[in-house]
mmCIF file of C-alpha atoms in Angstrom:
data_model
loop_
_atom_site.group_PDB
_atom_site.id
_atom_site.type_symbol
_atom_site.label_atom_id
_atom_site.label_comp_id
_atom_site.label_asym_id
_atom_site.label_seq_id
_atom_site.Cartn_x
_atom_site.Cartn_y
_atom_site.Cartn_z
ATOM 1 C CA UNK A 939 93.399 143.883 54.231
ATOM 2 C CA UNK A 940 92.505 142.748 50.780
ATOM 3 C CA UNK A 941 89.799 143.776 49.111
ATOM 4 C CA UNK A 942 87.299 141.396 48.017
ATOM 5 C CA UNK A 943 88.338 141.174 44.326
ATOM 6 C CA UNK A 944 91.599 140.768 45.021
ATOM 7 C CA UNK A 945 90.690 138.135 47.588
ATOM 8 C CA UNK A 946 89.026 135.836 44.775
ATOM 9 C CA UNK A 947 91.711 136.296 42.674
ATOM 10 C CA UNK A 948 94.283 134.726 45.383
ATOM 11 C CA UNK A 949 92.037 132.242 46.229
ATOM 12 C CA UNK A 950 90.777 131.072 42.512
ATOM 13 C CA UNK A 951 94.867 130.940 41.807
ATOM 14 C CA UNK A 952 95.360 128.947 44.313
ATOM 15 C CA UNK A 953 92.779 126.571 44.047
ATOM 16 C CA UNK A 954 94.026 126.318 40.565
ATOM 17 C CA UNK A 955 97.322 125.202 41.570
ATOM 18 C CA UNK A 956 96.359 122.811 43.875
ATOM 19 C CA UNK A 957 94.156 121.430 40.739
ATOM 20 C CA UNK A 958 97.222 121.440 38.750
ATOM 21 C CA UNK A 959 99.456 119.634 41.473
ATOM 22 C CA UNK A 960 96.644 117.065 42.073
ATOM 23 C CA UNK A 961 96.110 116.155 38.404
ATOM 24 C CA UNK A 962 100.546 115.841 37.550
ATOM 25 C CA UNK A 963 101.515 112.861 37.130
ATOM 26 C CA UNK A 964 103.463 111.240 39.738
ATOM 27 C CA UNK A 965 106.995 110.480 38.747
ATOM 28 C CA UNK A 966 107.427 106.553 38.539
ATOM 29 C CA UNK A 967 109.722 104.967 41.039
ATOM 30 C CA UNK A 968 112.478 103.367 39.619
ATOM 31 C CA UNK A 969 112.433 99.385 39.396
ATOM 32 C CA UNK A 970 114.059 97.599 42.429
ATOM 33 C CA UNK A 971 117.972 96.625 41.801
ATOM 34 C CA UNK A 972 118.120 93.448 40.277
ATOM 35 C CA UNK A 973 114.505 93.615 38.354
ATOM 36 C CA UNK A 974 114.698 94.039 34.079
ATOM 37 C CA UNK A 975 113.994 91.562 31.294
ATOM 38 C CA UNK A 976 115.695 91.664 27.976
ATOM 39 C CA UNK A 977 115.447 90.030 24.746
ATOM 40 C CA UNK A 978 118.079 87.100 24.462
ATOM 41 C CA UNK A 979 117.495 85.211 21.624
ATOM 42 C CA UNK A 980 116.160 86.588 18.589
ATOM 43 C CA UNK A 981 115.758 84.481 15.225
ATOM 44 C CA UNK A 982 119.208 82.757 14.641
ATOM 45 C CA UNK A 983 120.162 79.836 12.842
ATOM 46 C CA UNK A 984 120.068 77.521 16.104
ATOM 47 C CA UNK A 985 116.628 79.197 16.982
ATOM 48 C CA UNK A 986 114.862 80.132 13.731
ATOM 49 C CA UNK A 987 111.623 82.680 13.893
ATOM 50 C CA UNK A 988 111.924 82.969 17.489
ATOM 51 C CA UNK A 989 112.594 85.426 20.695
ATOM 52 C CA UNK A 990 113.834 84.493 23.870
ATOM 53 C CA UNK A 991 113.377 87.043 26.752
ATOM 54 C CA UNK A 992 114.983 86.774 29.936
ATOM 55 C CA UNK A 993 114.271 88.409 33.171
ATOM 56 C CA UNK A 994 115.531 88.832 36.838
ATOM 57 C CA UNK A 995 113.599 89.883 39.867
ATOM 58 C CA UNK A 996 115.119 90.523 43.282
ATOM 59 C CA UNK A 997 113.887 88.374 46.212
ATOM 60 C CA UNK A 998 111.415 88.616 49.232
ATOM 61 C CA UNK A 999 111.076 88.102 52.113
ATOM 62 C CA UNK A 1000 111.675 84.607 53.997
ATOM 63 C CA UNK A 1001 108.177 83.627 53.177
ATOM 64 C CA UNK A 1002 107.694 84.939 49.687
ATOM 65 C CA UNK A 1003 107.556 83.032 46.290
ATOM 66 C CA UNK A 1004 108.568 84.472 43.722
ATOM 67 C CA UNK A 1005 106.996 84.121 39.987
ATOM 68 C CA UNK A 1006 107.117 85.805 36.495
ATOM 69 C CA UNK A 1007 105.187 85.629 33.398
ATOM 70 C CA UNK A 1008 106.515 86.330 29.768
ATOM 71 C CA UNK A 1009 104.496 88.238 27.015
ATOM 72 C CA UNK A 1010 105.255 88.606 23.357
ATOM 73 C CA UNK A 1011 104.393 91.855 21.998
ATOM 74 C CA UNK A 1012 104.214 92.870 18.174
ATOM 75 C CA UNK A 1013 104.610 96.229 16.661
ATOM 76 C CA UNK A 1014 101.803 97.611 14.906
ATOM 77 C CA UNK A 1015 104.132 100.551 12.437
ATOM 78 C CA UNK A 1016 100.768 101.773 10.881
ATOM 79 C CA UNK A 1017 99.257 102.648 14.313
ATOM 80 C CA UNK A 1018 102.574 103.080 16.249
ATOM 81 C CA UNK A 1019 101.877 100.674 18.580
ATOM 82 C CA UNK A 1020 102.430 97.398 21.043
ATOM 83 C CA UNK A 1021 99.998 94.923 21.052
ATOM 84 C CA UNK A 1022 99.938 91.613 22.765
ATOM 85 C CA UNK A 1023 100.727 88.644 20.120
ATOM 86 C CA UNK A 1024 97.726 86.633 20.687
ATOM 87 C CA UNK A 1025 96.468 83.171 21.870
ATOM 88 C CA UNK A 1026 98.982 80.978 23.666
ATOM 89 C CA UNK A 1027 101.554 81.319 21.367
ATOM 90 C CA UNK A 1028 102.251 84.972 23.008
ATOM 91 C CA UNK A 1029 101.938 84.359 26.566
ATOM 92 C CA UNK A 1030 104.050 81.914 28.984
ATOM 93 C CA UNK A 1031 101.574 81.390 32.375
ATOM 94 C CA UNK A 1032 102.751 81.914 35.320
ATOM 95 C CA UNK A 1033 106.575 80.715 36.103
ATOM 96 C CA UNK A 1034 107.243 79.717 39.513
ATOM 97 C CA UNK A 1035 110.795 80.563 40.730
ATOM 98 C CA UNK A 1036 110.822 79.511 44.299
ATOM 99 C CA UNK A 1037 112.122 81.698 46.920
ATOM 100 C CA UNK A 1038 114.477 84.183 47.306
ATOM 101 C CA UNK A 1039 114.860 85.008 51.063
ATOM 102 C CA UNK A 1040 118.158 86.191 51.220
ATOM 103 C CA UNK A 1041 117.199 88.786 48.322
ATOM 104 C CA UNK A 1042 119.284 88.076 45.699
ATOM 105 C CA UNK A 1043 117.957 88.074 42.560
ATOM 106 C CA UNK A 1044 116.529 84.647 40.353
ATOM 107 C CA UNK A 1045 116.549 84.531 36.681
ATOM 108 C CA UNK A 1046 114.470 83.361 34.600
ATOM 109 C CA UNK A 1047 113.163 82.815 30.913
ATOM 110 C CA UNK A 1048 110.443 81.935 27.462
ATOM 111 C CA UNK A 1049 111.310 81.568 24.507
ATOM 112 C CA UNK A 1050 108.311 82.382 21.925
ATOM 113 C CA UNK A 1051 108.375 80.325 18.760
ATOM 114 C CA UNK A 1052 106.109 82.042 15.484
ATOM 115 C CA UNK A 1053 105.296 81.153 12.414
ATOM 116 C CA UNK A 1054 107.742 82.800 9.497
ATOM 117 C CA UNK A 1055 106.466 85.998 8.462
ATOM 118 C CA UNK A 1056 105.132 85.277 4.653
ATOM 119 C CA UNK A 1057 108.596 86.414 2.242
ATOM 120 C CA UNK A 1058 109.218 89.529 1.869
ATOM 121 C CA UNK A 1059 108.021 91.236 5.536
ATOM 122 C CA UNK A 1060 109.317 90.698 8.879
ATOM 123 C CA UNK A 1061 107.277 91.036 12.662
ATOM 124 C CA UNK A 1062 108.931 93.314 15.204
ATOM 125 C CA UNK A 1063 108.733 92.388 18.492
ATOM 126 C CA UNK A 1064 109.445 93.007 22.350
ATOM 127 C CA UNK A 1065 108.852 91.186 25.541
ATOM 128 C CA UNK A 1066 106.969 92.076 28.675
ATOM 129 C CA UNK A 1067 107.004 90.435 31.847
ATOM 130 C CA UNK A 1068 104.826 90.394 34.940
ATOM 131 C CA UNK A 1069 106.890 89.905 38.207
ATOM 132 C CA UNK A 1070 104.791 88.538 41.582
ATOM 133 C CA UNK A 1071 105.885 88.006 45.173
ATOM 134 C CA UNK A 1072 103.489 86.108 46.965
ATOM 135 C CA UNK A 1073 102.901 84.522 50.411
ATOM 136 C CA UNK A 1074 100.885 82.861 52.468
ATOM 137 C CA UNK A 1075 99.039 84.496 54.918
ATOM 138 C CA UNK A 1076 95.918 83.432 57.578
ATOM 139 C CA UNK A 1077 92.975 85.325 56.814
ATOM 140 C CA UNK A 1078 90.189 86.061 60.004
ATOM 141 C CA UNK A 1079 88.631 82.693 60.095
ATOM 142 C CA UNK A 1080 92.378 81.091 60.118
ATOM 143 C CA UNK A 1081 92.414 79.844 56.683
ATOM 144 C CA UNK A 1082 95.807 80.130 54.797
ATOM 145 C CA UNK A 1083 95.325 81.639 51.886
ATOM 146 C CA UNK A 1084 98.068 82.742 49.086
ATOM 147 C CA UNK A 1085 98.366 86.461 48.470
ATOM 148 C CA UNK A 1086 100.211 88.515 45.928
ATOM 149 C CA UNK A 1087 101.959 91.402 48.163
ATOM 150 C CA UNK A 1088 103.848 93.017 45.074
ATOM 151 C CA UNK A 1089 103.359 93.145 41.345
ATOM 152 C CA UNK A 1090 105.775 95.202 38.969
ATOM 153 C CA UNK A 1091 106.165 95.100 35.040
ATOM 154 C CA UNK A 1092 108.820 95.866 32.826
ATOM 155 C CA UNK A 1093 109.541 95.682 28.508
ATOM 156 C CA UNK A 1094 112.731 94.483 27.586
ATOM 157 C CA UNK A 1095 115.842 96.399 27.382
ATOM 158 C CA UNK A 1096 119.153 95.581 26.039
ATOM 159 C CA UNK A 1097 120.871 96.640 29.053
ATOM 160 C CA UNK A 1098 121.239 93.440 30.712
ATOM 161 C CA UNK A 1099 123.815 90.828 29.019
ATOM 162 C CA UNK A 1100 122.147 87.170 30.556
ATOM 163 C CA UNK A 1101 122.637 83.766 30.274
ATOM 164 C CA UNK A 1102 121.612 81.347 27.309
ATOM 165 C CA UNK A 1103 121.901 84.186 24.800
ATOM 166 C CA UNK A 1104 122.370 83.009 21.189
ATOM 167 C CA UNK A 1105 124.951 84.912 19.921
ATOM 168 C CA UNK A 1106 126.393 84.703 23.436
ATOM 169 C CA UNK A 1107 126.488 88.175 24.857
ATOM 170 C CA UNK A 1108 123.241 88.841 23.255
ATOM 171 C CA UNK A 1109 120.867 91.656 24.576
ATOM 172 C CA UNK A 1110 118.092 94.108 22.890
ATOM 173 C CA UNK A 1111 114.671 95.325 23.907
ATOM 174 C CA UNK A 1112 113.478 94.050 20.317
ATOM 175 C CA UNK A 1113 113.934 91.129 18.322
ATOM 176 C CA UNK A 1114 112.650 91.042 14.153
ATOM 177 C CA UNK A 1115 112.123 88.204 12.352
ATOM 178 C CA UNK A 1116 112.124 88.266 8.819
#
């Protein structure tokens, strides 16, 4: 038998642990195959003081649609961080892509266009994009009504080699435009 000090003790650890367990953070799960966005174009002589950013997303099922939506973000060096480039120069609306019932995955992409930086600086920047699947579904009074059934994010990479890139081949998570 334990004696009762020794009995808090085991108890107060564990409840400590269980604390501990309950407040770690859950390890993300990694993106579905087929799902990244990276940055394509980035300020070349065809496409001066602009970044493209191109995505893919995997599809749904037979009734899903699929959409994604394209953010600019700029670096902020002094504060060491992303911020969302503002107004509706730094955000696409929502793209529809149609389905993808037999899964395979749809491309798509934005290109932002800026202002030049004034001489002398440059902007960094990165893309985000918001990927939907969304179908329709009856709700209890029998109306169909669109729902969104998944939602996933993800910054650009420059994993991904994808079509339209200016140089061809092109890929990066950032893009600066000086």
């Amino acid at each position: 038998m334990f004696r009762q000090g020794t009995r808090f003790r085991h108890v107060s650890a564990l409840a400590v642990a269980a604390f501990l367990c309950a407040c770690a953070p859950a390890s993300a799960a990694p993106p579905p195959k087929g799902l990244w966005a990276t940055v394509n174009i980035c300020d070349t002589t065809t496409w001066p003081d602009s970044m493209g950013v191109r995505a893919s997303m995997p599809g749904g099922g037979k009734r899903q649609r699929l959409f994604m939506r394209f953010h600019a973000q700029a670096y902020k060096p002094d504060k060491k961080i992303w911020t969302n480039v503002r107004g509706t120069a730094g955000v696409s609306g929502w793209q529809s892509l149609g389905r993808a019932a037999n899964r395979k995955a749809v491309q798509a992409g934005w290109t932002f266009q800026f202002q030049a930086p004034p001489a002398g600086t440059s902007f960094v920047l990165r893309g985000v994009v918001d990927f939907q699947w969304r179908e329709k579904r009856r709700t209890k009074s029998g109306v169909r009504r669109t729902v969104v059934v998944r939602t996933l994010h993800a910054n650009t990479k420059s994993e991904h080699v994808a079509p339209g890139a200016d140089p061809p081949g092109y890929s990066s998570g950032t893009c600066q435009i000086t």
